[in-house]
PDB file of C-alpha atoms in Angstrom:
ATOM      1  CA  ALA L 262      43.530  89.107  73.498  1.00 67.00           C
ATOM      2  CA  GLN L 263      40.847  89.862  76.031  1.00 78.00           C
ATOM      3  CA  LYS L 264      41.627  88.238  79.348  1.00 91.00           C
ATOM      4  CA  ILE L 265      38.125  88.669  80.764  1.00 96.00           C
ATOM      5  CA  THR L 266      34.978  88.460  78.687  1.00 96.00           C
ATOM      6  CA  GLN L 267      31.551  89.458  79.906  1.00 97.00           C
ATOM      7  CA  THR L 268      29.130  88.895  77.051  1.00 94.00           C
ATOM      8  CA  GLN L 269      25.987  90.340  78.629  1.00 92.00           C
ATOM      9  CA  PRO L 270      25.961  94.136  78.444  1.00 91.00           C
ATOM     10  CA  GLY L 271      22.673  94.369  80.339  1.00 93.00           C
ATOM     11  CA  MET L 272      20.151  92.172  82.101  1.00 93.00           C
ATOM     12  CA  PHE L 273      16.767  92.565  83.706  1.00 96.00           C
ATOM     13  CA  VAL L 274      15.689  90.430  86.642  1.00 96.00           C
ATOM     14  CA  GLN L 275      12.536  90.320  88.695  1.00 97.00           C
ATOM     15  CA  GLU L 276      12.847  91.077  92.375  1.00 97.00           C
ATOM     16  CA  LYS L 277      13.355  87.922  94.495  1.00 97.00           C
ATOM     17  CA  GLU L 278      14.539  85.888  91.526  1.00 97.00           C
ATOM     18  CA  ALA L 279      18.082  84.677  90.900  1.00 97.00           C
ATOM     19  CA  VAL L 280      20.316  86.018  88.157  1.00 97.00           C
ATOM     20  CA  THR L 281      23.515  84.617  86.656  1.00 97.00           C
ATOM     21  CA  LEU L 282      26.170  86.888  85.213  1.00 98.00           C
ATOM     22  CA  ASP L 283      28.574  85.273  82.798  1.00 97.00           C
ATOM     23  CA  CYS L 284      32.334  85.634  82.905  1.00 98.00           C
ATOM     24  CA  THR L 285      34.934  83.743  80.942  1.00 97.00           C
ATOM     25  CA  TYR L 286      38.656  84.232  81.289  1.00 96.00           C
ATOM     26  CA  ASP L 287      41.819  83.462  79.434  1.00 95.00           C
ATOM     27  CA  THR L 288      45.090  82.592  81.109  1.00 91.00           C
ATOM     28  CA  SER L 289      47.864  80.053  80.786  1.00 89.00           C
ATOM     29  CA  ASP L 290      48.769  80.363  84.472  1.00 87.00           C
ATOM     30  CA  GLN L 291      47.862  77.561  86.844  1.00 87.00           C
ATOM     31  CA  SER L 292      47.520  79.915  89.783  1.00 86.00           C
ATOM     32  CA  TYR L 293      45.156  82.837  89.482  1.00 90.00           C
ATOM     33  CA  GLY L 294      42.349  84.588  91.298  1.00 91.00           C
ATOM     34  CA  LEU L 295      38.945  85.681  90.096  1.00 94.00           C
ATOM     35  CA  PHE L 296      37.026  88.574  91.568  1.00 95.00           C
ATOM     36  CA  TRP L 297      33.632  90.180  91.189  1.00 98.00           C
ATOM     37  CA  TYR L 298      32.959  93.822  91.925  1.00 98.00           C
ATOM     38  CA  LYS L 299      29.724  95.795  92.049  1.00 98.00           C
ATOM     39  CA  GLN L 300      29.468  99.399  90.891  1.00 97.00           C
ATOM     40  CA  PRO L 301      26.150 101.046  91.809  1.00 96.00           C
ATOM     41  CA  SER L 302      25.034 104.274  90.206  1.00 94.00           C
ATOM     42  CA  SER L 303      26.816 106.206  92.958  1.00 92.00           C
ATOM     43  CA  GLY L 304      30.057 105.084  91.331  1.00 92.00           C
ATOM     44  CA  GLU L 305      32.068 103.288  93.989  1.00 93.00           C
ATOM     45  CA  MET L 306      33.573  99.852  93.295  1.00 95.00           C
ATOM     46  CA  ILE L 307      32.554  97.295  95.901  1.00 96.00           C
ATOM     47  CA  PHE L 308      34.316  93.941  96.254  1.00 96.00           C
ATOM     48  CA  LEU L 309      31.829  91.065  96.320  1.00 97.00           C
ATOM     49  CA  ILE L 310      33.501  87.682  96.088  1.00 96.00           C
ATOM     50  CA  TYR L 311      36.783  85.931  95.357  1.00 95.00           C
ATOM     51  CA  GLN L 312      37.651  82.512  93.913  1.00 94.00           C
ATOM     52  CA  GLY L 313      41.151  81.087  93.827  1.00 91.00           C
ATOM     53  CA  SER L 314      42.093  78.744  91.031  1.00 91.00           C
ATOM     54  CA  TYR L 315      43.016  76.014  93.502  1.00 90.00           C
ATOM     55  CA  ASP L 316      39.886  76.386  95.601  1.00 89.00           C
ATOM     56  CA  GLU L 317      37.947  73.154  95.376  1.00 87.00           C
ATOM     57  CA  GLN L 318      34.653  74.597  96.464  1.00 93.00           C
ATOM     58  CA  ASN L 319      32.732  77.375  94.806  1.00 95.00           C
ATOM     59  CA  ALA L 320      32.972  80.633  96.745  1.00 95.00           C
ATOM     60  CA  THR L 321      29.882  81.965  98.482  1.00 96.00           C
ATOM     61  CA  GLU L 322      29.261  85.267 100.269  1.00 96.00           C
ATOM     62  CA  GLY L 323      25.711  85.711 101.476  1.00 97.00           C
ATOM     63  CA  ARG L 324      23.453  85.943  98.432  1.00 97.00           C
ATOM     64  CA  TYR L 325      26.436  85.858  96.083  1.00 98.00           C
ATOM     65  CA  SER L 326      27.949  82.653  94.827  1.00 97.00           C
ATOM     66  CA  LEU L 327      30.482  81.940  92.165  1.00 97.00           C
ATOM     67  CA  ASN L 328      29.933  79.083  89.729  1.00 96.00           C
ATOM     68  CA  PHE L 329      33.532  78.204  88.968  1.00 96.00           C
ATOM     69  CA  GLN L 330      34.120  75.823  86.068  1.00 95.00           C
ATOM     70  CA  LYS L 331      37.854  75.610  85.637  1.00 94.00           C
ATOM     71  CA  ALA L 332      37.911  73.427  82.542  1.00 94.00           C
ATOM     72  CA  ARG L 333      35.598  75.834  80.775  1.00 95.00           C
ATOM     73  CA  LYS L 334      37.439  78.859  82.182  1.00 95.00           C
ATOM     74  CA  SER L 335      34.264  80.377  83.439  1.00 97.00           C
ATOM     75  CA  ALA L 336      33.472  82.114  86.725  1.00 97.00           C
ATOM     76  CA  ASN L 337      29.839  83.096  86.662  1.00 98.00           C
ATOM     77  CA  LEU L 338      28.335  85.162  89.468  1.00 98.00           C
ATOM     78  CA  VAL L 339      24.967  84.073  90.823  1.00 98.00           C
ATOM     79  CA  ILE L 340      22.908  86.542  92.801  1.00 97.00           C
ATOM     80  CA  SER L 341      20.059  84.829  94.609  1.00 96.00           C
ATOM     81  CA  ALA L 342      16.840  86.480  95.790  1.00 96.00           C
ATOM     82  CA  SER L 343      17.513  89.705  93.912  1.00 97.00           C
ATOM     83  CA  GLN L 344      16.761  92.982  95.646  1.00 97.00           C
ATOM     84  CA  LEU L 345      16.204  96.430  94.199  1.00 97.00           C
ATOM     85  CA  GLY L 346      19.532  97.467  95.684  1.00 96.00           C
ATOM     86  CA  ASP L 347      21.287  94.911  93.483  1.00 98.00           C
ATOM     87  CA  SER L 348      20.700  97.149  90.460  1.00 98.00           C
ATOM     88  CA  ALA L 349      24.233  98.067  89.435  1.00 97.00           C
ATOM     89  CA  MET L 350      27.053  97.289  87.062  1.00 97.00           C
ATOM     90  CA  TYR L 351      29.009  94.128  87.848  1.00 98.00           C
ATOM     91  CA  PHE L 352      32.610  93.552  86.856  1.00 97.00           C
ATOM     92  CA  CYS L 353      34.526  90.309  86.675  1.00 97.00           C
ATOM     93  CA  ALA L 354      38.283  90.568  87.146  1.00 95.00           C
ATOM     94  CA  MET L 355      41.282  88.254  87.174  1.00 93.00           C
ATOM     95  CA  ARG L 356      44.678  88.382  88.738  1.00 90.00           C
ATOM     96  CA  GLU L 357      47.219  86.017  87.248  1.00 86.00           C
ATOM     97  CA  GLY L 358      49.621  84.079  89.369  1.00 71.00           C
ATOM     98  CA  ARG L 359      52.960  85.635  88.598  1.00 64.00           C
ATOM     99  CA  SER L 360      54.353  86.467  92.010  1.00 62.00           C
ATOM    100  CA  ASN L 361      55.418  90.002  91.221  1.00 64.00           C
ATOM    101  CA  ASP L 362      52.402  90.949  89.121  1.00 72.00           C
ATOM    102  CA  TYR L 363      49.553  92.355  91.157  1.00 79.00           C
ATOM    103  CA  LYS L 364      47.472  93.667  88.286  1.00 85.00           C
ATOM    104  CA  LEU L 365      43.785  92.982  87.868  1.00 90.00           C
ATOM    105  CA  SER L 366      42.315  92.615  84.386  1.00 91.00           C
ATOM    106  CA  PHE L 367      38.681  93.699  84.244  1.00 94.00           C
ATOM    107  CA  GLY L 368      35.862  92.743  81.938  1.00 95.00           C
ATOM    108  CA  ALA L 369      33.589  95.298  80.298  1.00 94.00           C
ATOM    109  CA  GLY L 370      30.886  94.778  82.901  1.00 96.00           C
ATOM    110  CA  THR L 371      27.232  93.750  82.965  1.00 97.00           C
ATOM    111  CA  THR L 372      24.470  96.124  83.991  1.00 97.00           C
ATOM    112  CA  VAL L 373      21.782  94.496  86.113  1.00 98.00           C
ATOM    113  CA  THR L 374      18.401  96.111  86.586  1.00 97.00           C
ATOM    114  CA  VAL L 375      16.116  94.605  89.211  1.00 97.00           C
ATOM    115  CA  ARG L 376      12.419  95.157  88.586  1.00 96.00           C
ATOM    116  CA  ALA L 377       9.858  95.325  91.389  1.00 94.00           C
TER     117      ALA L 377
ATOM    118  CA  ASP X  11      38.110 100.918 109.697  1.00 65.00           C
ATOM    119  CA  ALA X  12      38.316 103.655 107.129  1.00 82.00           C
ATOM    120  CA  GLY X  13      38.486 102.469 103.573  1.00 94.00           C
ATOM    121  CA  VAL X  14      40.517 103.974 100.768  1.00 97.00           C
ATOM    122  CA  ILE X  15      40.039 107.721 100.822  1.00 97.00           C
ATOM    123  CA  GLN X  16      40.256 109.784  97.670  1.00 97.00           C
ATOM    124  CA  SER X  17      40.068 113.521  97.228  1.00 96.00           C
ATOM    125  CA  PRO X  18      38.599 115.481  95.693  1.00 97.00           C
ATOM    126  CA  ARG X  19      35.424 113.598  94.768  1.00 96.00           C
ATOM    127  CA  HIS X  20      34.795 115.918  91.860  1.00 97.00           C
ATOM    128  CA  GLU X  21      37.172 118.156  89.958  1.00 97.00           C
ATOM    129  CA  VAL X  22      36.311 120.525  87.141  1.00 97.00           C
ATOM    130  CA  THR X  23      39.192 122.294  85.492  1.00 96.00           C
ATOM    131  CA  GLU X  24      40.130 123.984  82.288  1.00 96.00           C
ATOM    132  CA  MET X  25      42.352 122.560  79.625  1.00 96.00           C
ATOM    133  CA  GLY X  26      45.998 123.245  80.340  1.00 96.00           C
ATOM    134  CA  GLN X  27      45.641 123.374  84.104  1.00 97.00           C
ATOM    135  CA  GLU X  28      47.448 121.063  86.484  1.00 97.00           C
ATOM    136  CA  VAL X  29      45.300 118.532  88.313  1.00 97.00           C
ATOM    137  CA  THR X  30      46.343 116.597  91.412  1.00 98.00           C
ATOM    138  CA  LEU X  31      44.344 113.646  92.686  1.00 98.00           C
ATOM    139  CA  ARG X  32      45.013 112.285  96.144  1.00 98.00           C
ATOM    140  CA  CYS X  33      44.674 108.903  97.768  1.00 98.00           C
ATOM    141  CA  LYS X  34      45.056 107.508 101.258  1.00 98.00           C
ATOM    142  CA  PRO X  35      45.193 103.694 101.215  1.00 97.00           C
ATOM    143  CA  ILE X  36      43.861 101.407 103.896  1.00 96.00           C
ATOM    144  CA  SER X  37      46.232 101.338 106.828  1.00 95.00           C
ATOM    145  CA  GLY X  38      48.529  98.314 106.682  1.00 93.00           C
ATOM    146  CA  HIS X  39      48.107  97.727 102.982  1.00 94.00           C
ATOM    147  CA  ASN X  40      51.357  97.586 101.051  1.00 92.00           C
ATOM    148  CA  SER X  41      50.156  98.036  97.469  1.00 94.00           C
ATOM    149  CA  LEU X  42      48.378 100.913  95.819  1.00 96.00           C
ATOM    150  CA  PHE X  43      46.799 101.105  92.379  1.00 96.00           C
ATOM    151  CA  TRP X  44      45.550 103.956  90.210  1.00 97.00           C
ATOM    152  CA  TYR X  45      42.821 103.168  87.659  1.00 97.00           C
ATOM    153  CA  ARG X  46      40.954 105.238  85.124  1.00 97.00           C
ATOM    154  CA  GLN X  47      37.397 104.456  84.032  1.00 96.00           C
ATOM    155  CA  THR X  48      35.817 105.740  80.847  1.00 95.00           C
ATOM    156  CA  MET X  49      32.845 104.594  78.802  1.00 91.00           C
ATOM    157  CA  MET X  50      35.031 103.887  75.808  1.00 91.00           C
ATOM    158  CA  ARG X  51      37.875 102.025  77.473  1.00 90.00           C
ATOM    159  CA  GLY X  52      36.368 100.681  80.662  1.00 91.00           C
ATOM    160  CA  LEU X  53      38.642 100.258  83.681  1.00 93.00           C
ATOM    161  CA  GLU X  54      42.328 100.673  82.927  1.00 92.00           C
ATOM    162  CA  LEU X  55      45.220 100.274  85.326  1.00 94.00           C
ATOM    163  CA  LEU X  56      47.502 103.281  85.120  1.00 96.00           C
ATOM    164  CA  ILE X  57      50.199 102.477  87.662  1.00 96.00           C
ATOM    165  CA  TYR X  58      50.734 100.512  90.822  1.00 94.00           C
ATOM    166  CA  PHE X  59      53.092 100.684  93.755  1.00 95.00           C
ATOM    167  CA  ASN X  60      54.329  98.067  96.152  1.00 92.00           C
ATOM    168  CA  ASN X  61      55.937  99.229  99.382  1.00 93.00           C
ATOM    169  CA  ASN X  62      55.875 102.778  97.974  1.00 95.00           C
ATOM    170  CA  VAL X  63      57.902 101.776  94.904  1.00 94.00           C
ATOM    171  CA  PRO X  64      56.363 102.053  91.424  1.00 94.00           C
ATOM    172  CA  ILE X  65      56.234  98.551  89.972  1.00 91.00           C
ATOM    173  CA  ASP X  66      54.417  98.973  86.683  1.00 90.00           C
ATOM    174  CA  ASP X  67      53.587 102.277  85.029  1.00 92.00           C
ATOM    175  CA  SER X  68      52.977 100.878  81.578  1.00 91.00           C
ATOM    176  CA  GLY X  69      49.373 102.036  81.712  1.00 92.00           C
ATOM    177  CA  MET X  70      50.234 105.704  82.189  1.00 94.00           C
ATOM    178  CA  PRO X  71      48.984 107.263  78.969  1.00 87.00           C
ATOM    179  CA  GLU X  72      51.730 109.804  78.405  1.00 85.00           C
ATOM    180  CA  ASP X  73      54.284 112.026  80.068  1.00 90.00           C
ATOM    181  CA  ARG X  74      51.596 114.432  81.187  1.00 95.00           C
ATOM    182  CA  PHE X  75      50.685 111.875  83.843  1.00 97.00           C
ATOM    183  CA  SER X  76      52.829 111.251  86.876  1.00 97.00           C
ATOM    184  CA  ALA X  77      52.256 109.448  90.174  1.00 97.00           C
ATOM    185  CA  LYS X  78      54.088 109.460  93.461  1.00 97.00           C
ATOM    186  CA  MET X  79      53.877 107.618  96.726  1.00 97.00           C
ATOM    187  CA  PRO X  80      56.084 109.446  99.210  1.00 96.00           C
ATOM    188  CA  ASN X  81      55.003 107.239 102.119  1.00 95.00           C
ATOM    189  CA  ALA X  82      52.793 104.288 102.922  1.00 95.00           C
ATOM    190  CA  SER X  83      49.740 106.410 103.630  1.00 95.00           C
ATOM    191  CA  PHE X  84      49.628 108.822 100.709  1.00 96.00           C
ATOM    192  CA  SER X  85      49.769 108.875  96.930  1.00 98.00           C
ATOM    193  CA  THR X  86      49.135 111.449  94.254  1.00 98.00           C
ATOM    194  CA  LEU X  87      48.303 111.273  90.582  1.00 98.00           C
ATOM    195  CA  LYS X  88      49.123 114.451  88.701  1.00 98.00           C
ATOM    196  CA  ILE X  89      48.104 115.500  85.227  1.00 97.00           C
ATOM    197  CA  GLN X  90      49.991 118.459  83.777  1.00 96.00           C
ATOM    198  CA  PRO X  91      48.775 119.924  81.503  1.00 96.00           C
ATOM    199  CA  SER X  92      45.283 118.479  81.513  1.00 96.00           C
ATOM    200  CA  GLU X  93      43.312 117.892  78.315  1.00 96.00           C
ATOM    201  CA  PRO X  94      39.597 117.268  77.702  1.00 96.00           C
ATOM    202  CA  ARG X  95      40.319 113.617  76.839  1.00 95.00           C
ATOM    203  CA  ASP X  96      41.554 113.121  80.390  1.00 96.00           C
ATOM    204  CA  SER X  97      37.977 113.478  81.616  1.00 97.00           C
ATOM    205  CA  ALA X  98      37.173 110.242  83.435  1.00 97.00           C
ATOM    206  CA  VAL X  99      36.654 108.723  86.846  1.00 97.00           C
ATOM    207  CA  TYR X 100      39.963 107.990  88.533  1.00 98.00           C
ATOM    208  CA  PHE X 101      40.022 105.279  91.173  1.00 98.00           C
ATOM    209  CA  CYS X 102      42.607 104.470  93.746  1.00 97.00           C
ATOM    210  CA  ALA X 103      42.700 100.978  95.241  1.00 97.00           C
ATOM    211  CA  SER X 104      44.865  99.310  97.851  1.00 96.00           C
ATOM    212  CA  SER X 105      45.623  95.742  98.842  1.00 93.00           C
ATOM    213  CA  LEU X 106      47.760  93.651 101.135  1.00 90.00           C
ATOM    214  CA  GLU X 107      50.096  91.592  99.003  1.00 83.00           C
ATOM    215  CA  GLY X 108      52.108  88.612 100.061  1.00 75.00           C
ATOM    216  CA  GLY X 109      51.765  85.715 102.462  1.00 62.00           C
ATOM    217  CA  LEU X 110      48.322  84.180 102.724  1.00 56.00           C
ATOM    218  CA  ALA X 111      46.516  87.341 101.661  1.00 58.00           C
ATOM    219  CA  LYS X 112      43.929  86.899  98.950  1.00 71.00           C
ATOM    220  CA  ASN X 113      45.224  90.169  97.533  1.00 83.00           C
ATOM    221  CA  ILE X 114      41.814  91.734  97.299  1.00 91.00           C
ATOM    222  CA  GLN X 115      41.920  95.268  95.993  1.00 94.00           C
ATOM    223  CA  TYR X 116      39.662  97.687  97.835  1.00 95.00           C
ATOM    224  CA  PHE X 117      38.651 100.763  95.920  1.00 96.00           C
ATOM    225  CA  GLY X 118      38.111 104.331  96.929  1.00 96.00           C
ATOM    226  CA  ALA X 119      34.993 106.230  95.895  1.00 95.00           C
ATOM    227  CA  GLY X 120      36.758 107.717  92.886  1.00 96.00           C
ATOM    228  CA  THR X 121      37.433 111.220  91.610  1.00 97.00           C
ATOM    229  CA  ARG X 122      35.278 112.390  88.730  1.00 97.00           C
ATOM    230  CA  LEU X 123      37.450 114.675  86.622  1.00 98.00           C
ATOM    231  CA  SER X 124      36.034 116.967  83.984  1.00 97.00           C
ATOM    232  CA  VAL X 125      38.459 118.950  81.842  1.00 97.00           C
ATOM    233  CA  LEU X 126      36.730 121.693  79.875  1.00 96.00           C
TER     234      LEU X 126
END
């Protein structure tokens, strides 16, 4: 079964507007971490934001925030005030809590195109 | 601080040749991961090391692939012999595992491998 599901293959957003990227996950662990990465056209993978399963507050990093809804097993990324440089592919990933398992499971990604 | 450094950035080779990809993790990190990214399969974990010891190589596609980490600052991924279906972007990532670390994996810029 897919551990991370990103249902939006591609999205368009107008510059300066906000965009929400969906991510749902599947785990039976109580302790886990959720990550978002950005991959611009140049190809590198850039870490954006992290949310721990026990974190009570939603994570925020500058214009990025994570809408974490534990009961729904969703961890949506919100990018506020979109900029042209935000055009990229965005990946949601999860690390489950087993102490000796450091693997990340990645979703298929969502391509965001910011229009001027 | 320097991030994860991968070399070469691009590699073009002919089928049957040996290919060696190199990675220098972030200094002080104790875990290293090799991923492969293709359009068809997305991001796949091939193998990861903790304290230079291979922990999980279940993602290594076949015996033609091998990885080593002779010390904390260097790892190689070798494909011998290479085949056209090995064409992909190969990423190396490193993280600090244990304690209070959030275990964020930081990625290198990737090696784009083309096997003709």
